[in-house]
Coordinates of C-alpha atoms and ligand atoms in Angstrom, one line a residue:
X1 CA -16.6 4.0 14.4
X2 CA -15.8 4.7 10.8
X3 CA -17.1 2.1 8.4
X4 CA -14.3 1.3 5.8
X5 CA -15.6 -0.4 2.7
X6 CA -13.9 -3.6 1.3
X7 CA -12.8 -3.9 -2.3
X8 CA -12.8 -7.3 -4.0
X9 CA -9.4 -8.2 -5.5
X10 CA -9.1 -10.2 -8.8
X11 CA -8.8 -13.5 -6.8
X12 CA -12.0 -12.8 -4.8
X13 CA -10.2 -11.8 -1.6
X14 CA -11.7 -8.7 0.1
X15 CA -9.4 -5.9 1.2
X16 CA -10.3 -2.9 3.4
X17 CA -9.9 0.1 1.1
X18 CA -8.4 2.2 3.9
X19 CA -5.5 1.0 6.0
X20 CA -2.5 2.1 8.0
X21 CA 1.1 2.3 6.7
X22 CA 4.1 1.8 9.0
X23 CA 7.1 3.0 6.8
X24 CA 9.4 5.0 9.0
X25 CA 7.7 4.0 12.2
X26 CA 10.5 3.3 14.7
X27 CA 10.7 -0.5 15.3
X28 CA 10.6 0.1 19.1
X29 CA 7.4 2.3 18.7
X30 CA 5.6 0.1 16.2
X31 CA 3.6 -2.1 18.5
X32 CA 2.2 0.9 20.4
X33 CA 1.5 2.8 17.1
X34 CA -0.3 -0.1 15.5
X35 CA -2.3 -0.6 18.8
X36 CA -3.4 3.0 18.5
X37 CA -4.3 2.5 14.9
X38 CA -6.5 -0.5 15.8
X39 CA -8.2 1.7 18.4
X40 CA -8.8 4.4 15.8
X41 CA -10.6 1.8 13.6
X42 CA -7.9 0.6 11.2
X43 CA -7.9 -3.1 10.3
X44 CA -5.5 -3.2 7.4
X45 CA -1.8 -2.7 8.1
X46 CA 0.9 -2.2 5.4
X47 CA 4.4 -3.2 6.5
X48 CA 7.5 -4.5 4.7
X49 CA 10.6 -6.4 5.4
X50 CA 12.6 -3.3 4.6
X51 CA 10.8 -1.3 7.5
X52 CA 12.3 -3.7 10.1
X53 CA 9.1 -3.4 12.2
X54 CA 7.2 -6.6 11.3
X55 CA 7.8 -7.9 14.9
X56 CA 6.0 -4.8 16.3
X57 CA 3.1 -5.3 13.9
X58 CA 3.0 -8.9 15.1
X59 CA 3.0 -7.9 18.8
X60 CA 0.1 -5.4 18.2
X61 CA -2.0 -8.1 16.4
X62 CA -1.4 -10.6 19.2
X63 CA -2.4 -8.0 21.8
X64 CA -5.4 -6.7 19.9
X65 CA -7.9 -9.3 20.8
X66 CA -8.9 -9.2 17.1
X67 CA -9.4 -12.5 15.3
X68 CA -7.2 -13.3 12.4
X69 CA -10.0 -12.8 9.9
X70 CA -10.7 -9.2 11.2
X71 CA -7.3 -7.9 10.2
X72 CA -5.7 -7.6 6.7
X73 CA -1.9 -7.7 6.8
X74 CA 0.4 -6.9 3.9
X75 CA 4.2 -7.3 3.8
X76 CA 6.7 -6.9 1.0
X77 CA 9.8 -8.8 -0.1
X78 CA 13.0 -6.9 0.5
X79 CA 15.2 -6.1 -2.5
X80 CA 18.0 -8.6 -1.6
X81 CA 15.5 -11.5 -1.4
X82 CA 14.6 -11.7 -5.1
X83 CA 14.6 -15.2 -6.7
X84 CA 12.4 -18.3 -6.6
X85 CA 13.8 -20.0 -3.5
X86 CA 14.6 -16.8 -1.6
X87 CA 11.1 -15.5 -2.0
X88 CA 9.7 -18.7 -0.5
X89 CA 12.3 -18.7 2.4
X90 CA 11.9 -15.1 3.2
X91 CA 8.1 -15.1 3.6
X92 CA 8.7 -17.8 6.3
X93 CA 10.9 -15.3 8.2
X94 CA 8.3 -12.6 7.9
X95 CA 5.5 -15.0 9.1
X96 CA 7.6 -15.8 12.2
X97 CA 8.1 -12.1 12.9
X98 CA 4.5 -11.3 12.4
X99 CA 3.5 -14.5 14.3
X100 CA 1.0 -15.4 11.6
X101 CA 0.3 -18.6 9.6
X102 CA -0.3 -16.5 6.4
X103 CA -0.3 -12.9 5.2
X104 CA -3.3 -11.5 3.4
X105 CA -1.1 -9.9 0.7
X106 CA 2.6 -10.3 -0.2
X107 CA 4.2 -7.8 -2.6
X108 CA 7.4 -7.6 -4.5
X109 CA 8.6 -4.3 -3.1
X110 CA 10.6 -3.1 -6.2
X111 CA 11.1 -4.6 -9.6
X112 CA 14.8 -3.9 -9.9
X113 CA 14.6 -4.4 -13.7
X114 CA 18.4 -4.2 -14.1
X115 CA 18.8 -7.4 -12.0
X116 CA 16.2 -9.2 -14.2
X117 CA 15.0 -11.5 -11.4
X118 CA 11.4 -10.4 -10.8
X119 CA 9.9 -13.1 -13.1
X120 CA 11.5 -15.9 -11.0
X121 CA 10.5 -14.1 -7.8
X122 CA 6.9 -14.0 -9.1
X123 CA 7.0 -17.7 -9.8
X124 CA 8.0 -18.2 -6.1
X125 CA 5.1 -16.0 -5.1
X126 CA 2.7 -18.2 -7.2
X127 CA 3.9 -21.2 -5.1
X128 CA 3.3 -19.2 -1.9
X129 CA -0.2 -18.5 -3.1
X130 CA -0.8 -22.1 -3.9
X131 CA 0.5 -23.2 -0.5
X132 CA -1.7 -20.8 1.4
X133 CA 1.1 -18.8 2.8
X134 CA -0.2 -15.7 1.2
X135 CA -4.0 -15.2 0.5
X136 CA -3.1 -12.9 -2.4
X137 CA 0.1 -11.7 -4.1
X138 CA 0.9 -8.5 -5.8
X139 CA 3.7 -6.1 -6.8
X140 CA 4.8 -2.6 -6.0
X141 CA 6.5 0.0 -8.1
X142 CA 6.0 -2.0 -11.3
X143 CA 5.8 -0.1 -14.6
X144 CA 3.6 -1.3 -17.5
X145 CA 6.6 -3.0 -19.1
X146 CA 7.2 -5.1 -16.0
X147 CA 3.5 -6.0 -15.7
X148 CA 3.5 -7.0 -19.4
X149 CA 6.4 -9.4 -18.8
X150 CA 4.6 -11.1 -15.9
X151 CA 1.6 -11.5 -18.1
X152 CA 3.7 -13.1 -20.9
X153 CA 5.8 -15.3 -18.7
X154 CA 3.7 -16.4 -15.7
X155 CA 0.1 -17.5 -15.0
X156 CA -1.0 -15.1 -12.3
X157 CA -2.1 -11.5 -12.7
X158 CA -1.0 -9.5 -9.6
X159 CA -3.9 -8.6 -7.3
X160 CA -2.5 -5.1 -6.8
X161 CA 0.3 -2.8 -7.9
X162 CA 1.3 -0.5 -5.0
X163 CA 2.7 2.7 -6.5
X164 CA 3.5 6.3 -5.5
X165 CA 0.3 8.2 -6.2
X166 CA -1.0 11.6 -4.9
X167 CA -2.2 14.8 -6.4
X168 CA 1.2 15.7 -7.7
X169 CA 1.6 12.3 -9.3
X170 CA -1.8 11.1 -10.4
X171 CA -0.5 8.1 -12.5
X172 CA -3.2 8.3 -15.1
X173 CA -1.5 5.9 -17.4
X174 CA -0.8 3.2 -14.8
X175 CA -4.3 3.5 -13.4
X176 CA -5.8 2.9 -16.8
X177 CA -3.5 -0.1 -17.3
X178 CA -4.6 -1.5 -14.0
X179 CA -8.3 -1.0 -14.8
X180 CA -7.8 -2.8 -18.1
X181 CA -6.1 -5.8 -16.5
X182 CA -8.1 -6.2 -13.3
X183 CA -5.2 -5.0 -11.0
X184 CA -6.2 -2.9 -8.0
X185 CA -4.3 0.3 -7.5
X186 CA -2.7 0.9 -4.1
X187 CA -1.5 4.5 -3.5
X188 CA 1.7 4.9 -1.5
X189 CA 2.5 8.3 0.0
X190 CA -1.2 9.1 -0.5
X191 CA -0.8 12.6 1.0
X192 CA 2.6 13.1 -0.6
X193 CA 4.2 12.7 2.9
X194 CA 2.3 15.9 4.0
X195 CA 4.1 18.1 1.5
X196 CA 1.1 19.3 -0.4
X197 CA -1.3 20.2 2.5
X198 CA -0.6 23.9 2.1
X199 CA -1.7 24.0 -1.6
X200 CA -4.3 26.7 -2.2
X201 CA -6.7 24.4 -4.2
X202 CA -6.6 21.9 -1.3
X203 CA -7.0 24.4 1.5
X204 CA -9.9 26.0 -0.5
X205 CA -11.6 22.6 -0.8
X206 CA -11.0 21.9 2.9
X207 CA -12.7 25.2 3.8
X208 CA -15.6 24.4 1.4
X209 CA -16.3 21.0 3.0
X210 CA -15.3 21.9 6.6
X211 CA -12.5 19.3 6.5
X212 CA -8.7 19.3 6.6
X213 CA -6.6 19.3 3.4
X214 CA -5.4 15.7 4.3
X215 CA -9.1 14.6 4.5
X216 CA -9.8 16.2 1.1
X217 CA -6.8 14.3 -0.5
X218 CA -7.7 11.0 1.1
X219 CA -11.4 11.4 0.1
X220 CA -10.2 12.0 -3.5
X221 CA -8.1 8.8 -3.3
X222 CA -11.1 6.8 -2.0
X223 CA -13.5 8.2 -4.6
X224 CA -11.2 7.5 -7.6
X225 CA -11.1 3.9 -6.3
X226 CA -7.5 3.7 -4.8
X227 CA -6.6 1.6 -1.8
X228 CA -4.7 3.9 0.7
X229 CA -2.8 3.5 4.0
X230 CA -1.5 6.9 5.2
X231 CA 1.1 6.8 8.0
X232 CA 0.9 8.8 11.2
X233 CA 2.4 8.3 14.6
X234 CA -0.1 10.8 16.0
X235 CA -3.4 9.3 17.2
X236 CA -5.3 12.5 16.4
X237 CA -4.1 12.4 12.8
X238 CA -4.8 8.7 12.6
X239 CA -8.5 9.5 13.4
X240 CA -8.5 12.5 11.2
X241 CA -7.2 10.5 8.2
X242 CA -9.7 7.6 8.4
X243 CA -12.6 9.9 9.0
X244 CA -13.5 10.4 5.3
X245 CA -16.5 8.3 4.7
X246 CA -19.2 10.8 5.5
X247 CA -18.7 13.4 2.8
X248 CA -18.4 13.4 -1.0
X249 CA -16.4 15.6 -3.4
X250 CA -18.2 16.7 -6.5
X251 CA -17.0 15.7 -10.0
X252 CA -15.6 19.3 -10.5
X253 CA -13.7 19.1 -7.2
X254 CA -12.3 15.7 -8.1
X255 CA -11.1 17.2 -11.4
X256 CA -9.5 20.1 -9.5
X257 CA -7.5 17.8 -7.4
X258 CA -6.5 15.7 -10.4
X259 CA -5.3 19.0 -12.1
X260 CA -2.6 19.4 -9.5
X261 CA -0.6 16.7 -11.2
X262 CA 3.0 17.7 -12.1
X263 CA 4.4 14.2 -12.4
X264 CA 6.6 15.0 -9.4
X265 CA 7.8 12.0 -7.3
X266 CA 8.7 12.1 -3.6
X267 CA 10.5 8.7 -4.0
X268 CA 12.8 7.0 -6.5
X269 CA 12.0 6.2 -10.1
X270 CA 11.2 2.4 -10.3
X271 CA 13.0 2.0 -13.6
X272 CA 16.3 3.0 -12.1
X273 CA 16.0 2.4 -8.3
X274 CA 18.6 0.0 -6.9
X275 CA 20.9 0.2 -9.9
Ligands
NDP1 P1 2.1 9.6 3.7 O1 1.7 10.3 2.4 O2 1.2 8.7 4.3 O3 2.6 10.8 4.7 C1 3.1 10.5 6.0 C2 3.6 11.8 6.6 O4 2.5 12.8 6.7 C3 4.2 11.7 7.9 O5 5.3 12.6 8.0 C4 3.1 12.1 8.9 O6 3.6 12.6 10.0 C5 2.3 13.1 8.0 N1 0.9 13.2 8.3 C6 0.0 12.1 8.3 N2 -1.2 12.5 8.5 C7 -1.2 13.8 8.5 C8 -2.2 14.8 8.6 N3 -3.5 14.5 8.7 N4 -1.9 16.1 8.5 C9 -0.6 16.5 8.4 N5 0.4 15.6 8.3 C10 0.1 14.3 8.3 O7 3.6 8.9 3.3 P2 4.2 7.5 3.6 O8 5.5 7.5 2.8 O9 4.3 7.1 5.0 O10 3.2 6.5 2.8 C11 2.2 5.8 3.4 C12 2.5 4.3 3.4 O11 2.7 3.8 2.1 C13 3.8 3.9 4.2 O12 3.7 4.0 5.6 C14 4.0 2.6 3.6 O13 3.2 1.6 4.2 C15 3.6 2.7 2.1 N6 4.8 3.1 1.3 C16 5.2 2.2 0.3 C17 6.3 2.4 -0.5 C18 6.6 1.4 -1.5 O14 7.7 1.5 -2.2 N7 5.8 0.4 -1.8 C19 7.1 3.6 -0.4 C20 6.6 4.5 0.7 C21 5.5 4.3 1.4 P3 3.3 12.0 11.5 O15 3.6 10.6 11.5 O16 4.2 12.9 12.4 O17 1.8 12.3 11.8

C-alpha cells in the first residue's frame, strides 16, 4: 500500500500529506465512500460542517477497525457559527456527529471579513486547543491581511491555511507568506475539480512519466510541499490519485506546471465571499 509521508505542523502535530476530501459527497453515500477511501490507503479525511456529511465520516471511522491515532480528521466551522461562544458550542456538535472525543484539525472555513468576527472566533479556537477538543487549529481561505490580524491580536499562529491552489492558481504570494510564518499550505481543489486534465502540458508530462494528468498535478502538489486531499467517489480514481509516491518530476517539469498559472479561481474570492 502507498506510503504517505507525514508533515510536522508548527505545534508538533503530524499530518499525513495526502488525504481525502468529501466536499459534494452525498451525505447518504459518505460512509461507503470514506470506507472505500480507507481501503485505498487514505488515513486523512477532510470534511466540514457545511458539507452535511460529518455523520457519514463518523460511521466510516467507527466501522473501519482503525484506532483513533491511525486517522487524521479535519472539520471546519460553518459560516453562521462565527463568534467565541458559537465556535466552542459548534465543535461539540461536530464531535457528536463524528463520534469523536477530539478532531485533529479544526478550521475557520471562510474569514467573512465584512462581518469582522474571525478574531473572536479564533480566540474560541484557542480555547478548544487548550481544552484538547482540537489537536491543532487553522484557517481556510485567509488572505495575508487576515493572517496579519490574527498575528497582531491573538497568541496562536494557525497550523495551516487551506486555500484554493492548483496549476491555474499557484498562489505564489500566499505560499511565500506561509513559509515565512510557519503555516502549512493545504491546497483545496488540487486538480482544479478535474477541469485542467486535458491541458497539453499536463498530458505531455503524463505521457513522459507513464502516468495520468491527475497524477502529474498531484505529484507537483506533493513536491512543492502542499498538503492535498483530492475528492473522488470512484474507487479506481481514489487509488490513482494517491499513487504518486514512486516517481519524481524534474525541476524543469515542476516549473512547467507552475507556468500554467493564470490566477483563475474555480471558487469564490475570499475577500468578498458571503457579503
Ligand atoms: P478536486 O480538485 O479534488 O476535484 C474533484 C473532482 O475531480 C470531482 O469531480 C472528481 O469526480 C474528479 N476527479 C477526481 N479524481 C480524478 C481523476 N483522477 N481523474 C479525473 N477526474 C477526477 O476538487 P474538490 O473541490 O473536491 O477539492 C478537494 C477537497 O478540498 C474537497 O473535497 C474538500 O475537502 C476541500 N475543499 C475545501 C474548500 C474550502 O473552502 N476550504 C473548498 C472546496 C474544496 P469523481 O468524484 O466523479 O471522481
